[in-house]
Short mmCIF file of C-alpha atoms in Angstrom, two decimals:
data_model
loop_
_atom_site.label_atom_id
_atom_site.label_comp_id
_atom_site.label_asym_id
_atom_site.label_seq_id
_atom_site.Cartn_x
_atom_site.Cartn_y
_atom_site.Cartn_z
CA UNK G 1 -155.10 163.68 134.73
CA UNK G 2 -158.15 161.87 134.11
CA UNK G 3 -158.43 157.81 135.00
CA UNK G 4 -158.83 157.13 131.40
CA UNK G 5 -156.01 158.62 130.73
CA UNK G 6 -154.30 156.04 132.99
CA UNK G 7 -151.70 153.03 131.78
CA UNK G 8 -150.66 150.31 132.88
CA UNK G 9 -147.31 149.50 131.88
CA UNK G 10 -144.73 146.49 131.45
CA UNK G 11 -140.92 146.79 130.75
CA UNK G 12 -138.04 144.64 131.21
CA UNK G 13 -134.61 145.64 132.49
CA UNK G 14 -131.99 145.88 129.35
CA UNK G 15 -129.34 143.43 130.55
CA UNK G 16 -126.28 146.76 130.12
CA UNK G 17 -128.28 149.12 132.46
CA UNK G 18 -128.06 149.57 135.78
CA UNK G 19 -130.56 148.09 138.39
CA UNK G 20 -131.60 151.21 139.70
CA UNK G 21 -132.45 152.79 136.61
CA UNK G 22 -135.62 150.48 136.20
CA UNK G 23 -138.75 153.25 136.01
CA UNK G 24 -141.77 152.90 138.67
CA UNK G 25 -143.97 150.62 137.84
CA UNK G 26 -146.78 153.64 136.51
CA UNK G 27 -145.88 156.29 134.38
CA UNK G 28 -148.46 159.11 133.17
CA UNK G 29 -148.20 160.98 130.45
CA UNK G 30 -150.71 162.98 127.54
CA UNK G 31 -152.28 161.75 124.66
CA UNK G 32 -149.96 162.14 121.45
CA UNK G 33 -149.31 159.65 119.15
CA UNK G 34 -145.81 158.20 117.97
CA UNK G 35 -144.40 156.26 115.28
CA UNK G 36 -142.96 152.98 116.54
CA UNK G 37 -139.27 152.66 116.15
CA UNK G 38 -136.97 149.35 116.11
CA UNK G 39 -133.17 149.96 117.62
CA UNK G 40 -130.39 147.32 118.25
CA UNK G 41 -131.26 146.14 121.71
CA UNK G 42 -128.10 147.72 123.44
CA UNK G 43 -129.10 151.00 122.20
CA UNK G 44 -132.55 151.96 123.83
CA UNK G 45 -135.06 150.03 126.08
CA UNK G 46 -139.13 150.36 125.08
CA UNK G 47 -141.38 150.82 127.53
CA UNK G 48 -144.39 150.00 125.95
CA UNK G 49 -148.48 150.51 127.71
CA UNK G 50 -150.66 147.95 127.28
CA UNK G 51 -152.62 147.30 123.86
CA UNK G 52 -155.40 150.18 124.65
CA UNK G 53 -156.93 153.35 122.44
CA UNK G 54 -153.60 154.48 122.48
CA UNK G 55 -151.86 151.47 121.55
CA UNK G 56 -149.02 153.06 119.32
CA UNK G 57 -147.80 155.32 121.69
CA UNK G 58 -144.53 154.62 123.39
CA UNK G 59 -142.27 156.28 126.16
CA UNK G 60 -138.93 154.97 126.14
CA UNK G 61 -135.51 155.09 128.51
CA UNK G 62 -133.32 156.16 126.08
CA UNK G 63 -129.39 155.91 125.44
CA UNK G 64 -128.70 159.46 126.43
CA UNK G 65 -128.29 159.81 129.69
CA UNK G 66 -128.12 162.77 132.27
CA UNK G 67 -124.71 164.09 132.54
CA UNK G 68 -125.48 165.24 136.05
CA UNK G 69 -126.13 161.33 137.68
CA UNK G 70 -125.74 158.71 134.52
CA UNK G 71 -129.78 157.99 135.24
CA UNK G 72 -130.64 157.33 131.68
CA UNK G 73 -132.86 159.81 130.69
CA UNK G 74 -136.84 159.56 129.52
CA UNK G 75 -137.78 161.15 126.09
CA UNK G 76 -140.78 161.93 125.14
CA UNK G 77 -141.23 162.39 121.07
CA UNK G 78 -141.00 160.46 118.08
CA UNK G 79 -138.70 156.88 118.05
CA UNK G 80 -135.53 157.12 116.70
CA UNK G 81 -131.63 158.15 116.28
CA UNK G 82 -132.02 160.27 114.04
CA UNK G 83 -131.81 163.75 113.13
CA UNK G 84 -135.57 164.66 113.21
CA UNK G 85 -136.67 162.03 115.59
CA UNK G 86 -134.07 163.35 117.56
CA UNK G 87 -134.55 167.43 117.47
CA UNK G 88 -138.83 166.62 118.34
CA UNK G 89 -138.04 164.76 121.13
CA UNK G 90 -137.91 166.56 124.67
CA UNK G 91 -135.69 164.41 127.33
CA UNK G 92 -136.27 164.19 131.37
CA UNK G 93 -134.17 163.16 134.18
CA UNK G 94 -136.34 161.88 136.59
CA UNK G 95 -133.75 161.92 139.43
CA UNK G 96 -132.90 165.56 138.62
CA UNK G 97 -135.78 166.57 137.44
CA UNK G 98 -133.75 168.64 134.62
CA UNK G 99 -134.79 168.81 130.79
CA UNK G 100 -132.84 168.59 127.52
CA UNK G 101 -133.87 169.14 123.98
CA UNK G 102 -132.68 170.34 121.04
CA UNK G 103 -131.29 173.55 119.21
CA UNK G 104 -129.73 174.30 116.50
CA UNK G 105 -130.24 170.45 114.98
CA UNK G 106 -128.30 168.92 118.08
CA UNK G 107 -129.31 167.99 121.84
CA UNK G 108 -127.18 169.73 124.33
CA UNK G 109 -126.08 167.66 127.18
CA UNK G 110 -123.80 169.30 129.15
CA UNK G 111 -124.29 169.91 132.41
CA UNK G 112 -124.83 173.58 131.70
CA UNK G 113 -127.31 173.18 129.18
CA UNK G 114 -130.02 175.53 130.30
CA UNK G 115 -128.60 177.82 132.46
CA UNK G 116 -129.21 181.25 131.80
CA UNK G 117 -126.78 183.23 134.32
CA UNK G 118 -123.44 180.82 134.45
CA UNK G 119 -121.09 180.88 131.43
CA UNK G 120 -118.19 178.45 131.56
CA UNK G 121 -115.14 179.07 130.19
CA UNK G 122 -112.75 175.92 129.03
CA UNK G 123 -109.12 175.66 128.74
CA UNK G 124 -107.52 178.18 125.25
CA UNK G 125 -107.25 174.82 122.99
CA UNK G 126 -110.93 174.05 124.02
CA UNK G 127 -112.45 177.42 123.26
CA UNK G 128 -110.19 177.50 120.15
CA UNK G 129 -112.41 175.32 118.32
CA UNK G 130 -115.96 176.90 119.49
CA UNK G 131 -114.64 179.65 117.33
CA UNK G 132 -117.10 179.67 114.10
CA UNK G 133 -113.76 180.79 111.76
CA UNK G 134 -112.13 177.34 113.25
CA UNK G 135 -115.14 175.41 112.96
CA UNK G 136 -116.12 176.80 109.07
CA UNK G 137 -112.48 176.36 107.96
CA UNK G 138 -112.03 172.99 109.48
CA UNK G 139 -112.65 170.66 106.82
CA UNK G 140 -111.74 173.25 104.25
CA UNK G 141 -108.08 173.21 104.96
CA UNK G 142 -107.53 173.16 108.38
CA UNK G 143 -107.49 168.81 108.90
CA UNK G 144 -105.50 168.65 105.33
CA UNK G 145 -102.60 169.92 106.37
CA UNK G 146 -102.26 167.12 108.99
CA UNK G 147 -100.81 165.20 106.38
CA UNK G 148 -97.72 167.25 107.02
CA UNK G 149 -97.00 165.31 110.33
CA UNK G 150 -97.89 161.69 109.34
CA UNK G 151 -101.19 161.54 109.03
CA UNK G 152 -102.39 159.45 106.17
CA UNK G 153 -105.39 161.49 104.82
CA UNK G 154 -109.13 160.82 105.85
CA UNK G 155 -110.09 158.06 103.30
CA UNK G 156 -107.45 155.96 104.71
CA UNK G 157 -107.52 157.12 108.41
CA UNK G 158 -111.40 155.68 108.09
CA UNK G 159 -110.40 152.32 106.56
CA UNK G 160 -108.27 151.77 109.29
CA UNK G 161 -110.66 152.92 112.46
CA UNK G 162 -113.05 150.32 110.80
CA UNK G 163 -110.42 147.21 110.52
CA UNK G 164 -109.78 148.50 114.48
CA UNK G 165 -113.96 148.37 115.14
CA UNK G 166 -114.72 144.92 113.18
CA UNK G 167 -115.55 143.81 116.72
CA UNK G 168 -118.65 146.56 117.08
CA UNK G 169 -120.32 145.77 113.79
CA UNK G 170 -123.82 146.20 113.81
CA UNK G 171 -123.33 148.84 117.46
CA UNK G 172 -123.80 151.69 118.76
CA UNK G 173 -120.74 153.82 117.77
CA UNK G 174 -120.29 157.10 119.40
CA UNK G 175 -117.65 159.61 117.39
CA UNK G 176 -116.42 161.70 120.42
CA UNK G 177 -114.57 165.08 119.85
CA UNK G 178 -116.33 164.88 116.01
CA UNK G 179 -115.32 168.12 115.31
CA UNK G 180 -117.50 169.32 112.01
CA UNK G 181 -118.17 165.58 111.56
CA UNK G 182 -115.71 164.23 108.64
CA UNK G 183 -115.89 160.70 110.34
CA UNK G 184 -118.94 160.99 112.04
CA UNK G 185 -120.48 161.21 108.50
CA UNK G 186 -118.60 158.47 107.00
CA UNK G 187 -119.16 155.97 109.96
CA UNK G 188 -123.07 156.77 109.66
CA UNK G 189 -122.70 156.31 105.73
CA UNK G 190 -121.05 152.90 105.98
CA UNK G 191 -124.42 151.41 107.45
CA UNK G 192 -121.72 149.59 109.65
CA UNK G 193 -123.76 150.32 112.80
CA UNK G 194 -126.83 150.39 114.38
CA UNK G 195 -126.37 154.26 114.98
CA UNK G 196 -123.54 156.62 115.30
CA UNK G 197 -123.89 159.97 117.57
CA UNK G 198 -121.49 162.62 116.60
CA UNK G 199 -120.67 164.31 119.82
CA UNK G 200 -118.80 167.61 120.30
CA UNK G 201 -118.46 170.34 122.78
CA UNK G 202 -118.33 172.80 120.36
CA UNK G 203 -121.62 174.68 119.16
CA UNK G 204 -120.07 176.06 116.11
CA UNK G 205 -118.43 172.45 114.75
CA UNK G 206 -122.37 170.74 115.52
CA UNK G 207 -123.40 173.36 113.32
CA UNK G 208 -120.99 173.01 110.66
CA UNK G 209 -121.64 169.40 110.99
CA UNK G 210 -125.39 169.27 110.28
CA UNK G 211 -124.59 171.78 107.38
CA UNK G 212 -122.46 169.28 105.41
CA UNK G 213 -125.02 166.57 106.35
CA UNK G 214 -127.23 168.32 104.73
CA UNK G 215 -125.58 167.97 101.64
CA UNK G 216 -125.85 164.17 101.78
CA UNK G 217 -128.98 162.81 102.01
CA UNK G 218 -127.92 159.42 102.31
CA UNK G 219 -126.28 160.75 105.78
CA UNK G 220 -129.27 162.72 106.54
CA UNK G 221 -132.09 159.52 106.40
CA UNK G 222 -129.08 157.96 108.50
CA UNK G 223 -129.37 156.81 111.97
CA UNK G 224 -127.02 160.12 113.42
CA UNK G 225 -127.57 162.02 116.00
CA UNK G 226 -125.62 165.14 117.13
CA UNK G 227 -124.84 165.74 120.75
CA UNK G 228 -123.18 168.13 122.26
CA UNK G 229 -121.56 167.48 125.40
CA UNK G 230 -118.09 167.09 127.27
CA UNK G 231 -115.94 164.01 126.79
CA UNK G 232 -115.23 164.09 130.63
CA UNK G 233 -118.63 164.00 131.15
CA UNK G 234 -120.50 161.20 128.65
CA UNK G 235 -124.35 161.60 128.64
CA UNK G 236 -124.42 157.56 128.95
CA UNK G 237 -125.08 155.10 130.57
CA UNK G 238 -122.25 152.76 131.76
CA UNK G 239 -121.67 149.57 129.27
CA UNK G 240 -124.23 150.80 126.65
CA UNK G 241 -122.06 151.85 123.92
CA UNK G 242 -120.60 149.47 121.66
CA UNK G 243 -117.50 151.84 120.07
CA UNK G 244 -115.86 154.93 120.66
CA UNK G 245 -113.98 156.78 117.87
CA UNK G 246 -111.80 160.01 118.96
CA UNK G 247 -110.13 161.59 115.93
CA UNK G 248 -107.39 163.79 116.20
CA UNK G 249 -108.54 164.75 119.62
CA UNK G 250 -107.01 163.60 122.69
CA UNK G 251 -104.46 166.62 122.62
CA UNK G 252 -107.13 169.03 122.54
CA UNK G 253 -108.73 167.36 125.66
CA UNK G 254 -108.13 169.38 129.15
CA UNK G 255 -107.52 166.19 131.18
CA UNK G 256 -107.08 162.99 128.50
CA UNK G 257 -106.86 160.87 131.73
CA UNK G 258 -110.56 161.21 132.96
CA UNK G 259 -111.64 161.28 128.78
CA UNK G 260 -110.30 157.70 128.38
CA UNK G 261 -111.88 157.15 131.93
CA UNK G 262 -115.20 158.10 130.70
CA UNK G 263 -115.19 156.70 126.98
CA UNK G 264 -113.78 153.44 129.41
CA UNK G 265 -116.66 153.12 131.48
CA UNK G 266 -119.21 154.18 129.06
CA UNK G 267 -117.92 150.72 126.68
CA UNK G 268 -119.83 147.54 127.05
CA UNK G 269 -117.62 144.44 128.07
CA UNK G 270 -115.83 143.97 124.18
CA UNK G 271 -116.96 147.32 122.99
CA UNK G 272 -113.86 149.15 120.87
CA UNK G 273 -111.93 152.34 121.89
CA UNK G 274 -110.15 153.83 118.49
CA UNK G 275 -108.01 157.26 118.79
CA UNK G 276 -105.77 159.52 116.45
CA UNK G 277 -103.78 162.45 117.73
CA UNK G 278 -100.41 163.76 117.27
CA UNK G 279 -97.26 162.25 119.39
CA UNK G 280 -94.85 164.67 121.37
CA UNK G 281 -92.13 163.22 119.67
CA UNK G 282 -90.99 159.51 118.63
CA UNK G 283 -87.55 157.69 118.53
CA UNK G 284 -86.81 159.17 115.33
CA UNK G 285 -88.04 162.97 115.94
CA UNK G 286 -84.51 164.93 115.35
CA UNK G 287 -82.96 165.95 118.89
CA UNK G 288 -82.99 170.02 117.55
CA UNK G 289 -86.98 169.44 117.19
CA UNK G 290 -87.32 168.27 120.56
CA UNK G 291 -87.52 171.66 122.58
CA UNK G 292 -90.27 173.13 120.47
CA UNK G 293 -92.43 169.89 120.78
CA UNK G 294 -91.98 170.33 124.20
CA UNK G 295 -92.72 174.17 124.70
CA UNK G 296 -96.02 173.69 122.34
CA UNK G 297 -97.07 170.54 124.38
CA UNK G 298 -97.61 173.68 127.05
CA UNK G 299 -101.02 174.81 125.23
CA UNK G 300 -101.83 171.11 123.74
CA UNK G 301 -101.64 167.39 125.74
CA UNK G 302 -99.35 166.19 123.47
CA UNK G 303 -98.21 162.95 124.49
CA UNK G 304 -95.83 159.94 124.08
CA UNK G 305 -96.93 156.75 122.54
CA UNK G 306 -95.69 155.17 126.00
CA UNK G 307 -97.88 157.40 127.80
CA UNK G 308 -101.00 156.94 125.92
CA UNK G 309 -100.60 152.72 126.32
CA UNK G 310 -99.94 153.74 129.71
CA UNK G 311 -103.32 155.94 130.23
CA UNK G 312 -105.32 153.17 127.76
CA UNK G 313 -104.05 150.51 130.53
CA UNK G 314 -104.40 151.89 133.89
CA UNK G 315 -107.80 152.99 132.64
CA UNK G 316 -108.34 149.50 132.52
CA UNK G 317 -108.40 148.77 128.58
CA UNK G 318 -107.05 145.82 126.96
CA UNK G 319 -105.28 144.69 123.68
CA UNK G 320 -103.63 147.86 123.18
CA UNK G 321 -102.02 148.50 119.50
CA UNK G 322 -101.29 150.87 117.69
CA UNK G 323 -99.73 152.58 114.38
CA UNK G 324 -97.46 154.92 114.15
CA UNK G 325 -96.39 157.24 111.67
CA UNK G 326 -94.02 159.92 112.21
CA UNK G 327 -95.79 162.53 114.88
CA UNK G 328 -99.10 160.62 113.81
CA UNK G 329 -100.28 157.64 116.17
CA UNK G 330 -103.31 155.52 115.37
CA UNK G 331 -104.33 153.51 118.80
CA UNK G 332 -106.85 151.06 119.81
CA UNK G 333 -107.33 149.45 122.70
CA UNK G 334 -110.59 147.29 123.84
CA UNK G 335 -113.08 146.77 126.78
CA UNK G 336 -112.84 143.30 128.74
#
């Protein structure tokens, strides 16, 4: 590359990031032109080249981070958490040297994103919902029937993950496990945070997701992203995310223990961990029930309400509470 072509640039360290993921002190890169971009300051840090002929260009160290080593990852494209900021941005890891961008109208960052030889196969209740029948008849049928076991419907599940994330106003919220995105929409819609990422493993439910965004447009101009990655392995950095919503999730997950591990150490100090699922059984579950919520808790993690407080806590989570409503639990616990 050509001297001219040269920058000199200055950055400072956002206070939630690590020391060692500061970037060397030059960076080169081509001549394209981006649209500036303002974001909450926990969410992104700027790295911005000195006022020059290309003075509204701008390479920043972005939220996502590699799922590999945690180094938050450099992105090259348009500003922005949004959808088309977003899917026209290509990301680096400059440790790894790996690359991520976008398909389908979501970034994949798993760790196998790329690979063209190695499939991996997850447990039967993780696969179960990469299934495009699942994922299409999700929200037309599928999460209603919920309601059967305690769950008090979507409008007021929402109203009560909010009361639960008053502390995270104006954050980063990250909607793990979104499934086709019925919260992940609603959470984006609110204008309650700074941005909301609706993350998934599943191809099919991102999909189905951007498909009913579409439908919105105040969701679509929102700041959402869609991710697709593995809740045991959060493409994060540690500290930078402000709330973490899991809804009706946790029994899907092959190991909830290192999930609330992750979603624990990706929180900032105060940052909000809300969760719904369905409970194993409770005091009042009839004793003839009990057998077959045990034989089915063989294919799903169905837990007790003791056992999630117990996970929450040793994970090292605070102010644990939660609401509980026949087989339907609502929990929150928080970040010191």
């Amino acid at each position: 590359m050509a001297s001219s072509s040269m920058h000199q640039l200055s950055f400072t360290r956002h206070p939630l990031l690590p020391r060692d993921s500061r970037l060397q002190p030059r960076l080169q890169f081509s001549s394209v032109r981006f649209p500036s971009f303002s974001v909450r300051a926990s969410s992104a840090l700027a790295v911005e080249p000195d006022t020059g002929t290309q003075k509204d260009q701008t390479l920043e160290v972005e939220i996502f981070s590699c799922p590999i080593c945690y180094e938050p990852l450099l992105r090259r494209g348009p500003s922005g958490l949004n959808l088309e900021a977003v899917y026209r941005s290509g990301f680096k890891c400059k440790n790894c040297n790996k690359s991520y961008s976008s398909k389908n109208n979501f970034l994949d960052l798993t760790l196998t994103a790329g690979l063209r030889d190695y499939v991996e196969v997850k447990p039967a209740r993780t696969e179960l919902f990469r299934s495009p029948l699942v994922s299409f008849l999700y929200e037309r049928g599928w999460r209603q029937n919920f309601n059967r076991s305690g769950f008090p419907g979507q409008d007021e599940e929402f109203k009560m993950a909010q009361e639960y994330f008053k502390p995270a106003e104006g954050g980063l919220l990250v909607d793990v496990s979104c499934g086709s995105g019925l919260f992940s929409r609603k959470f984006a819609k609110s204008g309650t945070y700074s941005g909301v990422i609706a993350l998934d493993y599943s191809e099919n439910m991102l999909r189905q997701c951007y498909d009913f965004i579409k439908q919105d447009d105040a969701v679509l101009n929102a700041n959402l992203a869609l991710v697709r990655a593995d809740v045991s392995r959060l493409p994060f950095s540690s500290g930078s995310v402000d709330a973490v919503h899991a809804g009706a999730a946790l029994h899907c997950w092959p190991s909830p223990s290192n999930a609330i591990a992750e979603i624990t150490r990706v929180l900032r100090s105060g940052g909000v961990f809300v969760g719904t699922t369905f409970l194993r059984y409770t005091p009042s579950t009839p004793w003839i029930i009990l057998p077959f919520r045990q034989r089915t808790s063989q294919n799903y993690s169905y837990l007790t309400a003791e056992e999630i407080e117990d996970l929450c806590t040793s994970c090292g989570l605070t102010n644990y509470t939660r609401k509980i409503q026949q087989s339907f639990i609502m929990f929150s616990a928080q970040k010191p």
